[in-house]
Amino acid sequence: GGAPRLAVSDDYIFLGGRDGIVTGYSAGSLNIKTRARLQEGGGKLSGVAFVYVGQSRLLYAGVHATVHVLETPSLQTVAKLRGSSRAPVLGMVCAAAESTDGRLAFSSENGGPSVHIWDTADWSWVTRVDLSAGGGPALHLAPLPSGRLLAASTELGRFLAIDLEAWPPRCREEGGG
């Protein structure tokens, strides 16, 4: 299965739709409280690939090759994390996560496949960690509470541990599922 299109915070439930709309529901009443249409590529609508709520209470939503970072609950855009000549995002985004201290954001994409690291202070691209060829893209990302490792699982069932204390960060452990 792919990355989740459902995320929860203390007060809201967020659903990423196949129509490119993120909807926020009140966790108490389950009423729709907020919506945002996410578009990329000249206004062409595309489905939301995943949603994720970080420790900072920001919502990360993937559409095409862009991770939209949104305030909650308003769903106002904070940043768009995407490739450039300096930040080589080569494919479609698959997942996102945030470090436990909120200083770093992580996104994965299927073009490398690779995991990208972003600085949340100014949303600048920091680096990328290339994943092994043939292992598939990382569909799930989870930082360990210590902040030292980023765990990932790929679409082909591989487990990865990315060492965030090394510089540049590197994939320290790989295993089959």
PDB file of C-alpha atoms in Angstrom, residues 53-157:
ATOM      1  CA  VAL A  53       0.886  16.123  10.699  1.00  0.00           C
ATOM      2  CA  GLY A  54       4.270  16.943  12.270  1.00  0.00           C
ATOM      3  CA  GLN A  55       5.260  17.718  15.854  1.00  0.00           C
ATOM      4  CA  SER A  56       5.013  21.401  14.900  1.00  0.00           C
ATOM      5  CA  ARG A  57       1.320  20.816  14.051  1.00  0.00           C
ATOM      6  CA  LEU A  58       2.054  21.684  10.423  1.00  0.00           C
ATOM      7  CA  LEU A  59       0.383  19.538   7.780  1.00  0.00           C
ATOM      8  CA  TYR A  60       2.506  18.125   4.966  1.00  0.00           C
ATOM      9  CA  ALA A  61       0.619  17.112   1.800  1.00  0.00           C
ATOM     10  CA  GLY A  62       2.197  15.640  -1.328  1.00  0.00           C
ATOM     11  CA  VAL A  63       0.980  16.487  -4.836  1.00  0.00           C
ATOM     12  CA  HIS A  64       3.068  15.625  -7.925  1.00  0.00           C
ATOM     13  CA  ALA A  65       6.687  16.567  -7.149  1.00  0.00           C
ATOM     14  CA  THR A  66       5.787  19.070  -4.398  1.00  0.00           C
ATOM     15  CA  VAL A  67       5.247  18.785  -0.660  1.00  0.00           C
ATOM     16  CA  HIS A  68       2.816  21.496   0.459  1.00  0.00           C
ATOM     17  CA  VAL A  69       3.421  22.631   4.050  1.00  0.00           C
ATOM     18  CA  LEU A  70       0.220  24.032   5.543  1.00  0.00           C
ATOM     19  CA  GLU A  71      -0.754  25.684   8.827  1.00  0.00           C
ATOM     20  CA  THR A  72      -3.373  23.825  10.809  1.00  0.00           C
ATOM     21  CA  PRO A  73      -6.243  24.171  11.057  1.00  0.00           C
ATOM     22  CA  SER A  74      -6.473  26.999   8.478  1.00  0.00           C
ATOM     23  CA  LEU A  75      -4.613  25.064   5.722  1.00  0.00           C
ATOM     24  CA  GLN A  76      -2.845  28.268   4.639  1.00  0.00           C
ATOM     25  CA  THR A  77       0.383  27.632   2.707  1.00  0.00           C
ATOM     26  CA  VAL A  78       3.604  27.999   4.718  1.00  0.00           C
ATOM     27  CA  ALA A  79       5.981  26.564   2.102  1.00  0.00           C
ATOM     28  CA  LYS A  80       6.205  24.401  -0.996  1.00  0.00           C
ATOM     29  CA  LEU A  81       9.076  21.938  -0.970  1.00  0.00           C
ATOM     30  CA  ARG A  82      10.031  21.070  -4.529  1.00  0.00           C
ATOM     31  CA  GLY A  83      12.985  20.537  -6.757  1.00  0.00           C
ATOM     32  CA  SER A  84      15.180  23.170  -8.326  1.00  0.00           C
ATOM     33  CA  SER A  85      18.643  23.287  -9.834  1.00  0.00           C
ATOM     34  CA  ARG A  86      20.004  23.181  -6.281  1.00  0.00           C
ATOM     35  CA  ALA A  87      17.442  20.698  -4.926  1.00  0.00           C
ATOM     36  CA  PRO A  88      17.291  17.767  -7.348  1.00  0.00           C
ATOM     37  CA  VAL A  89      13.871  16.193  -6.722  1.00  0.00           C
ATOM     38  CA  LEU A  90      13.665  13.760  -9.615  1.00  0.00           C
ATOM     39  CA  GLY A  91      10.201  12.248  -9.339  1.00  0.00           C
ATOM     40  CA  MET A  92       6.874  12.233  -7.565  1.00  0.00           C
ATOM     41  CA  VAL A  93       6.817  12.731  -3.791  1.00  0.00           C
ATOM     42  CA  CYS A  94       5.811   9.639  -1.812  1.00  0.00           C
ATOM     43  CA  ALA A  95       5.957  10.551   1.905  1.00  0.00           C
ATOM     44  CA  ALA A  96       6.986  13.214   4.400  1.00  0.00           C
ATOM     45  CA  ALA A  97       7.925  13.432   8.062  1.00  0.00           C
ATOM     46  CA  GLU A  98       9.294  15.981  10.501  1.00  0.00           C
ATOM     47  CA  SER A  99      12.094  15.601  13.046  1.00  0.00           C
ATOM     48  CA  THR A 100      10.958  15.298  16.641  1.00  0.00           C
ATOM     49  CA  ASP A 101      12.372  18.763  17.403  1.00  0.00           C
ATOM     50  CA  GLY A 102      10.705  20.262  14.307  1.00  0.00           C
ATOM     51  CA  ARG A 103      13.993  21.586  12.863  1.00  0.00           C
ATOM     52  CA  LEU A 104      14.071  19.274   9.831  1.00  0.00           C
ATOM     53  CA  ALA A 105      11.509  18.022   7.347  1.00  0.00           C
ATOM     54  CA  PHE A 106      11.985  14.893   5.260  1.00  0.00           C
ATOM     55  CA  SER A 107      10.399  13.919   1.959  1.00  0.00           C
ATOM     56  CA  SER A 108      10.847  10.903  -0.264  1.00  0.00           C
ATOM     57  CA  GLU A 109      10.451  10.626  -4.006  1.00  0.00           C
ATOM     58  CA  ASN A 110      10.380   7.836  -6.541  1.00  0.00           C
ATOM     59  CA  GLY A 111      12.709   9.288  -9.173  1.00  0.00           C
ATOM     60  CA  GLY A 112      15.997   8.530  -7.408  1.00  0.00           C
ATOM     61  CA  PRO A 113      14.675   6.972  -5.320  1.00  0.00           C
ATOM     62  CA  SER A 114      15.840   9.235  -2.518  1.00  0.00           C
ATOM     63  CA  VAL A 115      15.002  11.019   0.720  1.00  0.00           C
ATOM     64  CA  HIS A 116      15.369  14.811   0.850  1.00  0.00           C
ATOM     65  CA  ILE A 117      16.113  16.838   3.973  1.00  0.00           C
ATOM     66  CA  TRP A 118      14.815  20.401   4.401  1.00  0.00           C
ATOM     67  CA  ASP A 119      15.586  23.041   7.070  1.00  0.00           C
ATOM     68  CA  THR A 120      12.285  24.243   8.543  1.00  0.00           C
ATOM     69  CA  ALA A 121      13.755  27.585   9.710  1.00  0.00           C
ATOM     70  CA  ASP A 122      13.698  28.899   6.128  1.00  0.00           C
ATOM     71  CA  TRP A 123      12.422  25.827   4.212  1.00  0.00           C
ATOM     72  CA  SER A 124      15.696  25.503   2.338  1.00  0.00           C
ATOM     73  CA  TRP A 125      16.836  22.204   0.855  1.00  0.00           C
ATOM     74  CA  VAL A 126      19.737  20.709   2.837  1.00  0.00           C
ATOM     75  CA  THR A 127      20.690  17.457   1.114  1.00  0.00           C
ATOM     76  CA  ARG A 128      19.437  14.205  -0.296  1.00  0.00           C
ATOM     77  CA  VAL A 129      20.129  10.595   0.604  1.00  0.00           C
ATOM     78  CA  ASP A 130      20.048   8.250  -2.367  1.00  0.00           C
ATOM     79  CA  LEU A 131      18.429   4.886  -1.712  1.00  0.00           C
ATOM     80  CA  SER A 132      19.632   1.590  -3.153  1.00  0.00           C
ATOM     81  CA  ALA A 133      18.614   0.863  -6.714  1.00  0.00           C
ATOM     82  CA  GLY A 134      15.964  -1.829  -6.937  1.00  0.00           C
ATOM     83  CA  GLY A 135      14.639  -1.244  -3.418  1.00  0.00           C
ATOM     84  CA  GLY A 136      11.825   1.076  -4.450  1.00  0.00           C
ATOM     85  CA  PRO A 137      10.892   4.491  -3.072  1.00  0.00           C
ATOM     86  CA  ALA A 138      10.308   5.085   0.642  1.00  0.00           C
ATOM     87  CA  LEU A 139       6.555   5.191   1.246  1.00  0.00           C
ATOM     88  CA  HIS A 140       6.746   5.657   5.027  1.00  0.00           C
ATOM     89  CA  LEU A 141       9.145   7.857   6.997  1.00  0.00           C
ATOM     90  CA  ALA A 142       9.412   7.933  10.801  1.00  0.00           C
ATOM     91  CA  PRO A 143      12.069   9.762  12.829  1.00  0.00           C
ATOM     92  CA  LEU A 144      13.156   7.979  15.994  1.00  0.00           C
ATOM     93  CA  PRO A 145      12.476   9.967  19.194  1.00  0.00           C
ATOM     94  CA  SER A 146      16.240  10.349  19.771  1.00  0.00           C
ATOM     95  CA  GLY A 147      16.506  12.272  16.495  1.00  0.00           C
ATOM     96  CA  ARG A 148      19.543  10.216  15.471  1.00  0.00           C
ATOM     97  CA  LEU A 149      17.849   8.012  12.872  1.00  0.00           C
ATOM     98  CA  LEU A 150      15.119   8.273  10.268  1.00  0.00           C
ATOM     99  CA  ALA A 151      13.382   4.941   9.684  1.00  0.00           C
ATOM    100  CA  ALA A 152      11.852   4.252   6.293  1.00  0.00           C
ATOM    101  CA  SER A 153      10.048   1.433   4.558  1.00  0.00           C
ATOM    102  CA  THR A 154       9.941   1.064   0.799  1.00  0.00           C
ATOM    103  CA  GLU A 155       7.224  -0.069  -1.565  1.00  0.00           C
ATOM    104  CA  LEU A 156       9.092  -3.369  -1.941  1.00  0.00           C
ATOM    105  CA  GLY A 157       9.100  -4.038   1.807  1.00  0.00           C
TER     106      GLY A 157
END
